[in-house]
Amino acid sequence: MRLGASIGPAATALALAAALALAVTPAAHATRLAPARAVAPTAFAHPGVLNSRAQLDFVRTKVQAGQQPWKAAFDDMRASGYASLSRTPKPRAVVECGSYSNPDIGCSDEREDAIAAYTDALAWYITRDPAYAKKSIELMDAWSARIKSHTNSNAPLQSGWAGSTWPRAAEIIKHTYTGGWPNQGRFATMLREVYLPEVINGKPNSNGNWELIMMDAAVGISVHLDDRASYDKAMAIYLGRVPAYFYLASDGPQPKYPPRSTIDTRSELIDYWHGQGTFVDGLAQETCRDFGHTGMGIAATMHVAETSRIQGRDLYPEFKDRFRYALGFHAKYELGEAVPASLCGGSLTKGLGPATEVGYNALHNRLGVAMENTGRLTESRRPAGTENHFEAWETLTHADNPN
């Protein structure tokens, strides 16, 4: 949080509370992370959640010119059920989601309606057909008029999945569509009162994809609400979680302990890393669990980095090695490289999902980092679609996008 001469008592109390919340013990552990400092921009850029106006203009130009892979990605998106103008929203007052979305009482409906709203927002921007903007608004209005809470064990994660997607749609519509959105204030209230409280404090003892997804949501919501205090808090949690999720040899003989958690011994850490006791560059905390959850962690990590870059702080140079090793490590095994016995007992559960496009573009195309395995995997899977949770159409939005 930026502190200046004009700060008042309430802001001082908030800063102190945030510092205490992010404090970690015991200090004796060298691999325990210190609180990370995050400073929100003085004024947020809009649209500015995952996609900037310059990025969207680049995509629109490529699609209109019929250039690949953007045209194929756009055609796939518009042919999907998410872009259907006859889609009927299915809002609920209470969304109940248990572990692995069982029970699924509105969980899939909520996530998919959020993806549909984002899909329609992208279609509006690219085509300028107001029918898509109106459909996106219809979906957002339906949920903002109804939803009150999330319940059961997966409530924070469900709030992260949907809460990361809603503001991407809202940013595009609010800041580019001039046809009016009378209930925009109600939608903002929904983000502030229903989603943000579920995600803003993270889940320090859960598998790391939870906290990364929740911060994806919290950062995006904070941008849409122009909420600098929440942005700072979410970014500080993210900046502490990333080094504790992706290992580098420079971290020392073991990964960093997750900040704010109760995990503070080596045996607890190995258990938390799903039994893996040998650590190599790029290994993730959930690699030995499965690539599906790891892919979600990677995607959320890159989403926040992309939003941060749009908002004026480029995290890619700061995390360049951690990101490139994480992407390359998982890409090579996803492509079929033999798994050594020292890694997860010689067996991996693959299925990374459409998680690599944003990071590959940022590191390889913008920073010039060599990423052979990540490039092969990314290009072989174009156009990337959606995994129906919170990753959607990232070949369209981020393939070779220089902006």
Coordinates of N, CA and C in Angstrom, one line a residue, residues 253-357:
P253 N 17.9 -26.1 -0.7 CA 17.7 -27.5 -0.9 C 16.2 -27.9 -0.9
Q254 N 15.3 -27.1 -0.5 CA 13.9 -27.4 -0.5 C 13.1 -26.1 -0.9
P255 N 11.8 -26.3 -1.3 CA 11.0 -25.2 -1.6 C 10.8 -24.2 -0.4
K256 N 10.3 -23.1 -0.7 CA 9.9 -22.1 0.3 C 8.6 -22.6 1.0
Y257 N 8.5 -22.3 2.3 CA 7.3 -22.6 3.0 C 6.2 -21.6 2.5
P258 N 5.0 -22.1 2.3 CA 3.9 -21.2 1.9 C 3.6 -20.2 2.9
P259 N 3.6 -18.9 2.6 CA 3.4 -17.8 3.6 C 2.1 -18.0 4.3
R260 N 2.1 -17.6 5.6 CA 0.8 -17.5 6.4 C 0.3 -18.9 6.7
S261 N 1.0 -20.0 6.3 CA 0.5 -21.3 6.5 C 1.0 -21.9 7.8
T262 N 0.5 -23.1 8.2 CA 1.1 -23.8 9.4 C 2.1 -24.8 9.0
I263 N 2.5 -24.8 7.7 CA 3.5 -25.8 7.2 C 4.9 -25.2 7.5
D264 N 5.6 -25.8 8.4 CA 6.9 -25.2 8.8 C 8.0 -26.2 9.2
T265 N 7.8 -27.5 8.7 CA 8.9 -28.4 8.9 C 9.1 -29.1 7.5
R266 N 10.3 -29.7 7.4 CA 10.6 -30.4 6.1 C 9.6 -31.5 5.8
S267 N 9.3 -32.3 6.8 CA 8.4 -33.4 6.6 C 7.0 -32.9 6.2
E268 N 6.5 -31.9 6.8 CA 5.2 -31.3 6.4 C 5.3 -30.8 5.0
L269 N 6.4 -30.2 4.6 CA 6.6 -29.6 3.3 C 6.6 -30.7 2.2
I270 N 7.3 -31.8 2.5 CA 7.3 -32.9 1.5 C 5.9 -33.5 1.4
D271 N 5.2 -33.6 2.5 CA 3.8 -34.1 2.4 C 3.0 -33.2 1.6
Y272 N 3.2 -31.9 1.8 CA 2.4 -30.8 1.1 C 2.7 -30.9 -0.4
W273 N 4.0 -31.3 -0.8 CA 4.4 -31.4 -2.2 C 4.1 -32.8 -2.7
H274 N 3.1 -33.5 -2.1 CA 2.6 -34.8 -2.5 C 3.7 -35.8 -2.6
G275 N 4.5 -35.8 -1.5 CA 5.5 -36.9 -1.3 C 6.8 -36.7 -2.1
Q276 N 6.9 -35.6 -2.8 CA 8.2 -35.4 -3.6 C 9.3 -34.8 -2.7
G277 N 10.4 -35.5 -2.6 CA 11.5 -35.0 -1.7 C 12.7 -34.6 -2.5
T278 N 12.7 -34.8 -3.8 CA 13.8 -34.3 -4.7 C 13.3 -33.2 -5.5
F279 N 13.9 -32.0 -5.5 CA 13.4 -30.8 -6.1 C 14.3 -30.4 -7.2
V280 N 13.7 -30.0 -8.4 CA 14.4 -29.6 -9.6 C 13.7 -28.3 -10.1
D281 N 14.5 -27.5 -10.9 CA 13.9 -26.3 -11.4 C 12.6 -26.5 -12.2
G282 N 11.6 -25.8 -11.8 CA 10.3 -25.8 -12.5 C 9.3 -26.7 -11.9
L283 N 9.7 -27.6 -10.9 CA 8.7 -28.4 -10.3 C 7.7 -27.5 -9.5
A284 N 6.5 -28.0 -9.6 CA 5.4 -27.2 -8.9 C 4.9 -28.0 -7.7
Q285 N 4.3 -27.3 -6.8 CA 3.8 -28.0 -5.5 C 2.8 -29.1 -5.9
E286 N 2.1 -29.0 -7.0 CA 1.1 -30.0 -7.3 C 1.5 -30.9 -8.5
T287 N 2.7 -30.8 -8.9 CA 3.1 -31.6 -10.0 C 2.8 -33.1 -9.8
C288 N 3.1 -33.6 -8.6 CA 2.9 -35.0 -8.3 C 1.5 -35.3 -7.9
R289 N 0.7 -34.3 -7.8 CA -0.8 -34.5 -7.6 C -1.4 -34.9 -9.0
D290 N -1.3 -33.9 -9.9 CA -1.7 -34.1 -11.3 C -1.4 -32.8 -12.0
F291 N -1.3 -32.9 -13.4 CA -1.1 -31.7 -14.2 C -2.3 -30.9 -14.4
G292 N -3.5 -31.4 -14.2 CA -4.7 -30.6 -14.3 C -4.7 -29.5 -13.3
H293 N -4.5 -29.8 -12.0 CA -4.5 -28.7 -11.0 C -3.3 -27.8 -11.2
T294 N -2.2 -28.4 -11.5 CA -1.0 -27.6 -11.8 C -1.2 -26.6 -12.9
G295 N -1.9 -27.1 -14.0 CA -2.1 -26.2 -15.1 C -3.0 -25.0 -14.7
M296 N -4.0 -25.3 -13.8 CA -4.8 -24.2 -13.3 C -3.9 -23.2 -12.5
G297 N -3.0 -23.7 -11.7 CA -2.1 -22.8 -11.0 C -1.2 -22.0 -11.9
I298 N -0.7 -22.6 -12.9 CA 0.1 -21.9 -13.9 C -0.8 -20.8 -14.6
A299 N -2.0 -21.2 -15.0 CA -2.8 -20.2 -15.7 C -3.1 -19.0 -14.8
A300 N -3.5 -19.3 -13.6 CA -3.8 -18.2 -12.7 C -2.6 -17.3 -12.5
T301 N -1.5 -17.9 -12.3 CA -0.2 -17.2 -12.1 C 0.0 -16.2 -13.3
M302 N -0.2 -16.7 -14.5 CA 0.1 -15.9 -15.7 C -1.0 -14.8 -15.8
H303 N -2.2 -15.1 -15.5 CA -3.3 -14.1 -15.6 C -3.0 -12.9 -14.7
V304 N -2.6 -13.2 -13.4 CA -2.3 -12.1 -12.5 C -1.1 -11.3 -13.1
A305 N 0.0 -12.0 -13.6 CA 1.1 -11.3 -14.1 C 0.7 -10.4 -15.3
E306 N -0.2 -10.9 -16.1 CA -0.7 -10.1 -17.3 C -1.4 -8.9 -16.8
T307 N -2.3 -9.0 -15.9 CA -3.1 -7.9 -15.4 C -2.2 -6.9 -14.7
S308 N -1.2 -7.4 -13.9 CA -0.2 -6.5 -13.3 C 0.5 -5.7 -14.3
R309 N 0.9 -6.3 -15.4 CA 1.7 -5.6 -16.5 C 0.8 -4.5 -17.1
I310 N -0.5 -4.8 -17.3 CA -1.4 -3.8 -17.8 C -1.5 -2.6 -16.9
Q311 N -1.4 -2.9 -15.6 CA -1.6 -1.9 -14.5 C -0.3 -1.2 -14.2
G312 N 0.8 -1.5 -14.9 CA 2.0 -0.7 -14.8 C 3.2 -1.4 -14.1
R313 N 3.0 -2.6 -13.6 CA 4.1 -3.3 -12.9 C 4.3 -4.6 -13.7
D314 N 5.4 -4.7 -14.4 CA 5.7 -5.9 -15.2 C 6.4 -6.9 -14.3
L315 N 5.7 -8.0 -14.0 CA 6.3 -9.0 -13.1 C 7.1 -10.1 -13.9
Y316 N 6.9 -10.1 -15.2 CA 7.6 -11.1 -16.0 C 9.1 -11.1 -15.9
P317 N 9.8 -9.9 -16.0 CA 11.2 -10.0 -15.8 C 11.6 -10.4 -14.3
E318 N 10.8 -10.0 -13.4 CA 11.1 -10.4 -12.0 C 11.0 -11.9 -11.8
F319 N 10.0 -12.6 -12.4 CA 9.8 -14.0 -12.2 C 10.2 -14.8 -13.4
K320 N 11.0 -14.2 -14.3 CA 11.3 -14.8 -15.6 C 11.7 -16.3 -15.5
D321 N 12.8 -16.5 -14.6 CA 13.3 -17.9 -14.5 C 12.3 -18.8 -13.9
R322 N 11.6 -18.4 -12.9 CA 10.6 -19.3 -12.2 C 9.5 -19.6 -13.2
F323 N 9.1 -18.7 -14.0 CA 8.0 -18.9 -15.0 C 8.5 -19.8 -16.1
R324 N 9.6 -19.5 -16.7 CA 10.1 -20.3 -17.8 C 10.4 -21.7 -17.5
Y325 N 11.0 -21.9 -16.3 CA 11.3 -23.3 -15.9 C 10.0 -24.1 -15.6
A326 N 9.0 -23.4 -15.0 CA 7.8 -24.1 -14.7 C 7.1 -24.5 -15.9
L327 N 7.0 -23.6 -16.9 CA 6.3 -23.9 -18.1 C 7.0 -25.0 -18.9
G328 N 8.3 -24.9 -19.0 CA 9.1 -25.8 -19.8 C 9.2 -27.2 -19.2
F329 N 9.3 -27.3 -17.9 CA 9.3 -28.5 -17.1 C 8.0 -29.3 -17.4
H330 N 6.9 -28.7 -17.3 CA 5.6 -29.4 -17.4 C 5.3 -29.7 -18.9
A331 N 5.8 -28.8 -19.8 CA 5.5 -29.0 -21.2 C 6.3 -30.2 -21.7
K332 N 7.5 -30.4 -21.3 CA 8.2 -31.6 -21.8 C 7.6 -32.9 -21.5
Y333 N 7.1 -33.0 -20.3 CA 6.4 -34.3 -19.9 C 5.0 -34.4 -20.5
E334 N 4.4 -33.3 -20.7 CA 3.1 -33.3 -21.4 C 3.3 -33.7 -22.9
L335 N 4.5 -33.4 -23.4 CA 4.8 -33.8 -24.8 C 5.2 -35.3 -24.9
G336 N 5.5 -35.9 -23.8 CA 5.8 -37.3 -23.8 C 7.2 -37.7 -23.4
E337 N 8.0 -36.8 -22.8 CA 9.3 -37.2 -22.4 C 9.2 -38.2 -21.2
A338 N 10.1 -39.2 -21.2 CA 10.1 -40.3 -20.2 C 10.2 -39.6 -18.8
V339 N 9.5 -40.2 -17.8 CA 9.5 -39.7 -16.5 C 10.5 -40.4 -15.6
P340 N 11.5 -39.8 -15.1 CA 12.5 -40.5 -14.2 C 11.9 -41.0 -12.9
A341 N 12.5 -42.0 -12.4 CA 12.0 -42.6 -11.1 C 12.0 -41.6 -10.0
S342 N 12.9 -40.6 -10.1 CA 13.0 -39.6 -9.0 C 11.9 -38.6 -9.0
L343 N 11.1 -38.6 -10.0 CA 10.0 -37.6 -10.1 C 8.7 -38.3 -9.9
C344 N 8.0 -38.0 -8.8 CA 6.7 -38.6 -8.5 C 6.6 -40.1 -8.6
G345 N 7.7 -40.8 -8.2 CA 7.7 -42.2 -8.3 C 7.8 -42.8 -9.7
G346 N 8.1 -41.9 -10.7 CA 8.2 -42.3 -12.1 C 6.8 -42.3 -12.8
S347 N 5.8 -41.7 -12.2 CA 4.5 -41.7 -12.8 C 3.8 -40.3 -12.7
L348 N 3.4 -39.8 -13.8 CA 2.7 -38.5 -13.8 C 1.3 -38.6 -14.3
T349 N 0.4 -37.8 -13.8 CA -1.0 -37.8 -14.3 C -1.1 -36.5 -15.1
K350 N -1.0 -36.6 -16.4 CA -0.9 -35.5 -17.3 C -2.3 -34.9 -17.7
G351 N -2.3 -33.8 -18.4 CA -3.5 -33.1 -18.7 C -3.4 -31.6 -18.3
L352 N -2.4 -30.9 -18.9 CA -2.1 -29.6 -18.4 C -3.2 -28.6 -18.8
G353 N -4.0 -28.8 -19.8 CA -5.0 -27.9 -20.2 C -4.4 -26.7 -21.0
P354 N -5.3 -25.7 -21.3 CA -4.9 -24.6 -22.1 C -4.2 -23.5 -21.3
A355 N -3.1 -23.9 -20.6 CA -2.5 -23.0 -19.6 C -1.3 -22.3 -20.0
T356 N -0.8 -22.5 -21.2 CA 0.6 -22.0 -21.6 C 0.6 -20.8 -22.4
E357 N -0.5 -20.4 -23.1 CA -0.5 -19.4 -24.1 C -0.1 -18.0 -23.6

